[in-house]
């Protein structure tokens, strides 16, 4: 994709150079309601009009996107407020939680679960030998 975009840019640049070389005649551009007139090479006027069109398009795109930018700003503020509330609620929950004095119940349950699974997977190791017949 990178090579394709570079080839397209080079072709456009070559086209622009060919246009500039072949259109060097000076033309007069007059602004109708105003008494002003500009004389410049044709390629320069074409490039100026294209640049003006790009700038107008960018300006219109920016103006149309203002609603999305405002909504994103509002939602960002709301997300920050909710993050602060989550931190505050977690701190309040930590303050209300009773202190643990005994062994950790979750660790004890986890250890028991591991022992049960070991007994299921490796029954010979989990159970003592019964005698010569087994």
PDB file of N, CA, C and O in Angstrom, residues 10-39:
ATOM      1  N   UNK A  10       3.835  10.343  -7.102  1.00  0.00           N
ATOM      2  CA  UNK A  10       4.802  10.658  -8.156  1.00  0.00           C
ATOM      3  C   UNK A  10       4.108  10.947  -9.492  1.00  0.00           C
ATOM      4  O   UNK A  10       4.516  11.856 -10.222  1.00  0.00           O
ATOM      5  N   UNK A  11       3.058  10.180  -9.805  1.00  0.00           N
ATOM      6  CA  UNK A  11       2.313  10.441 -11.038  1.00  0.00           C
ATOM      7  C   UNK A  11       1.635  11.811 -10.994  1.00  0.00           C
ATOM      8  O   UNK A  11       1.638  12.541 -11.999  1.00  0.00           O
ATOM      9  N   UNK A  12       1.061  12.167  -9.857  1.00  0.00           N
ATOM     10  CA  UNK A  12       0.432  13.487  -9.727  1.00  0.00           C
ATOM     11  C   UNK A  12       1.465  14.606  -9.824  1.00  0.00           C
ATOM     12  O   UNK A  12       1.223  15.650 -10.425  1.00  0.00           O
ATOM     13  N   UNK A  13       2.624  14.383  -9.239  1.00  0.00           N
ATOM     14  CA  UNK A  13       3.703  15.369  -9.325  1.00  0.00           C
ATOM     15  C   UNK A  13       4.176  15.523 -10.768  1.00  0.00           C
ATOM     16  O   UNK A  13       4.379  16.649 -11.239  1.00  0.00           O
ATOM     17  N   UNK A  14       4.324  14.420 -11.466  1.00  0.00           N
ATOM     18  CA  UNK A  14       4.719  14.464 -12.875  1.00  0.00           C
ATOM     19  C   UNK A  14       3.662  15.188 -13.707  1.00  0.00           C
ATOM     20  O   UNK A  14       4.002  16.005 -14.574  1.00  0.00           O
ATOM     21  N   UNK A  15       2.398  14.919 -13.424  1.00  0.00           N
ATOM     22  CA  UNK A  15       1.312  15.597 -14.133  1.00  0.00           C
ATOM     23  C   UNK A  15       1.349  17.103 -13.865  1.00  0.00           C
ATOM     24  O   UNK A  15       1.160  17.913 -14.781  1.00  0.00           O
ATOM     25  N   UNK A  16       1.616  17.482 -12.631  1.00  0.00           N
ATOM     26  CA  UNK A  16       1.705  18.902 -12.291  1.00  0.00           C
ATOM     27  C   UNK A  16       2.875  19.589 -12.986  1.00  0.00           C
ATOM     28  O   UNK A  16       2.752  20.725 -13.473  1.00  0.00           O
ATOM     29  N   UNK A  17       4.006  18.909 -13.057  1.00  0.00           N
ATOM     30  CA  UNK A  17       5.171  19.488 -13.733  1.00  0.00           C
ATOM     31  C   UNK A  17       4.883  19.629 -15.226  1.00  0.00           C
ATOM     32  O   UNK A  17       5.205  20.664 -15.835  1.00  0.00           O
ATOM     33  N   UNK A  18       4.282  18.616 -15.840  1.00  0.00           N
ATOM     34  CA  UNK A  18       3.942  18.706 -17.260  1.00  0.00           C
ATOM     35  C   UNK A  18       2.956  19.835 -17.520  1.00  0.00           C
ATOM     36  O   UNK A  18       3.066  20.561 -18.524  1.00  0.00           O
ATOM     37  N   UNK A  19       1.990  20.019 -16.630  1.00  0.00           N
ATOM     38  CA  UNK A  19       1.023  21.101 -16.780  1.00  0.00           C
ATOM     39  C   UNK A  19       1.727  22.456 -16.669  1.00  0.00           C
ATOM     40  O   UNK A  19       1.435  23.389 -17.429  1.00  0.00           O
ATOM     41  N   UNK A  20       2.660  22.576 -15.725  1.00  0.00           N
ATOM     42  CA  UNK A  20       3.356  23.846 -15.535  1.00  0.00           C
ATOM     43  C   UNK A  20       4.238  24.175 -16.734  1.00  0.00           C
ATOM     44  O   UNK A  20       4.318  25.335 -17.162  1.00  0.00           O
ATOM     45  N   UNK A  21       4.878  23.178 -17.306  1.00  0.00           N
ATOM     46  CA  UNK A  21       5.763  23.416 -18.439  1.00  0.00           C
ATOM     47  C   UNK A  21       4.960  23.778 -19.688  1.00  0.00           C
ATOM     48  O   UNK A  21       5.359  24.641 -20.479  1.00  0.00           O
ATOM     49  N   UNK A  22       3.802  23.155 -19.867  1.00  0.00           N
ATOM     50  CA  UNK A  22       3.040  23.388 -21.091  1.00  0.00           C
ATOM     51  C   UNK A  22       2.084  24.580 -21.002  1.00  0.00           C
ATOM     52  O   UNK A  22       1.582  25.028 -22.029  1.00  0.00           O
ATOM     53  N   UNK A  23       1.839  25.126 -19.846  1.00  0.00           N
ATOM     54  CA  UNK A  23       0.896  26.251 -19.687  1.00  0.00           C
ATOM     55  C   UNK A  23       1.579  27.441 -19.028  1.00  0.00           C
ATOM     56  O   UNK A  23       1.188  27.903 -17.963  1.00  0.00           O
ATOM     57  N   UNK A  24       2.576  27.962 -19.691  1.00  0.00           N
ATOM     58  CA  UNK A  24       3.317  29.093 -19.125  1.00  0.00           C
ATOM     59  C   UNK A  24       2.777  30.445 -19.601  1.00  0.00           C
ATOM     60  O   UNK A  24       3.272  31.480 -19.173  1.00  0.00           O
ATOM     61  N   UNK A  25       1.776  30.452 -20.489  1.00  0.00           N
ATOM     62  CA  UNK A  25       1.243  31.721 -20.985  1.00  0.00           C
ATOM     63  C   UNK A  25       0.580  32.478 -19.835  1.00  0.00           C
ATOM     64  O   UNK A  25      -0.020  31.909 -18.959  1.00  0.00           O
ATOM     65  N   UNK A  26       0.709  33.782 -19.900  1.00  0.00           N
ATOM     66  CA  UNK A  26       0.097  34.605 -18.871  1.00  0.00           C
ATOM     67  C   UNK A  26      -1.365  34.864 -19.256  1.00  0.00           C
ATOM     68  O   UNK A  26      -1.668  35.167 -20.407  1.00  0.00           O
ATOM     69  N   UNK A  27      -2.221  34.724 -18.256  1.00  0.00           N
ATOM     70  CA  UNK A  27      -3.646  34.985 -18.481  1.00  0.00           C
ATOM     71  C   UNK A  27      -4.101  36.031 -17.476  1.00  0.00           C
ATOM     72  O   UNK A  27      -3.519  36.176 -16.397  1.00  0.00           O
ATOM     73  N   UNK A  28      -5.132  36.724 -17.836  1.00  0.00           N
ATOM     74  CA  UNK A  28      -5.683  37.759 -16.956  1.00  0.00           C
ATOM     75  C   UNK A  28      -6.917  37.194 -16.267  1.00  0.00           C
ATOM     76  O   UNK A  28      -7.826  36.676 -16.912  1.00  0.00           O
ATOM     77  N   UNK A  29      -6.936  37.305 -14.970  1.00  0.00           N
ATOM     78  CA  UNK A  29      -8.086  36.863 -14.180  1.00  0.00           C
ATOM     79  C   UNK A  29      -8.679  38.107 -13.533  1.00  0.00           C
ATOM     80  O   UNK A  29      -8.021  38.790 -12.744  1.00  0.00           O
ATOM     81  N   UNK A  30      -9.916  38.405 -13.888  1.00  0.00           N
ATOM     82  CA  UNK A  30     -10.564  39.586 -13.311  1.00  0.00           C
ATOM     83  C   UNK A  30     -11.687  39.121 -12.395  1.00  0.00           C
ATOM     84  O   UNK A  30     -12.377  38.151 -12.679  1.00  0.00           O
ATOM     85  N   UNK A  31     -11.838  39.825 -11.324  1.00  0.00           N
ATOM     86  CA  UNK A  31     -12.875  39.536 -10.334  1.00  0.00           C
ATOM     87  C   UNK A  31     -14.058  40.427 -10.664  1.00  0.00           C
ATOM     88  O   UNK A  31     -13.997  41.643 -10.487  1.00  0.00           O
ATOM     89  N   UNK A  32     -15.137  39.837 -11.106  1.00  0.00           N
ATOM     90  CA  UNK A  32     -16.236  40.534 -11.758  1.00  0.00           C
ATOM     91  C   UNK A  32     -16.786  41.750 -11.014  1.00  0.00           C
ATOM     92  O   UNK A  32     -16.752  42.840 -11.555  1.00  0.00           O
ATOM     93  N   UNK A  33     -17.277  41.610  -9.786  1.00  0.00           N
ATOM     94  CA  UNK A  33     -17.858  42.835  -9.227  1.00  0.00           C
ATOM     95  C   UNK A  33     -16.789  43.832  -8.794  1.00  0.00           C
ATOM     96  O   UNK A  33     -17.070  45.016  -8.628  1.00  0.00           O
ATOM     97  N   UNK A  34     -15.581  43.402  -8.653  1.00  0.00           N
ATOM     98  CA  UNK A  34     -14.503  44.293  -8.208  1.00  0.00           C
ATOM     99  C   UNK A  34     -13.694  44.750  -9.413  1.00  0.00           C
ATOM    100  O   UNK A  34     -13.603  44.054 -10.425  1.00  0.00           O
ATOM    101  N   UNK A  35     -13.042  45.882  -9.306  1.00  0.00           N
ATOM    102  CA  UNK A  35     -12.271  46.378 -10.457  1.00  0.00           C
ATOM    103  C   UNK A  35     -10.855  45.789 -10.534  1.00  0.00           C
ATOM    104  O   UNK A  35     -10.025  46.299 -11.280  1.00  0.00           O
ATOM    105  N   UNK A  36     -10.581  44.717  -9.807  1.00  0.00           N
ATOM    106  CA  UNK A  36      -9.233  44.172  -9.769  1.00  0.00           C
ATOM    107  C   UNK A  36      -9.032  43.114 -10.843  1.00  0.00           C
ATOM    108  O   UNK A  36      -9.956  42.383 -11.193  1.00  0.00           O
ATOM    109  N   UNK A  37      -7.810  43.009 -11.317  1.00  0.00           N
ATOM    110  CA  UNK A  37      -7.454  42.015 -12.315  1.00  0.00           C
ATOM    111  C   UNK A  37      -6.056  41.494 -11.969  1.00  0.00           C
ATOM    112  O   UNK A  37      -5.189  42.261 -11.549  1.00  0.00           O
ATOM    113  N   UNK A  38      -5.855  40.190 -12.177  1.00  0.00           N
ATOM    114  CA  UNK A  38      -4.568  39.562 -11.869  1.00  0.00           C
ATOM    115  C   UNK A  38      -4.054  38.904 -13.137  1.00  0.00           C
ATOM    116  O   UNK A  38      -4.795  38.210 -13.833  1.00  0.00           O
ATOM    117  N   UNK A  39      -2.769  39.139 -13.444  1.00  0.00           N
ATOM    118  CA  UNK A  39      -2.131  38.454 -14.566  1.00  0.00           C
ATOM    119  C   UNK A  39      -1.090  37.496 -14.003  1.00  0.00           C
ATOM    120  O   UNK A  39      -0.188  37.906 -13.278  1.00  0.00           O
TER     121      UNK A  39
END
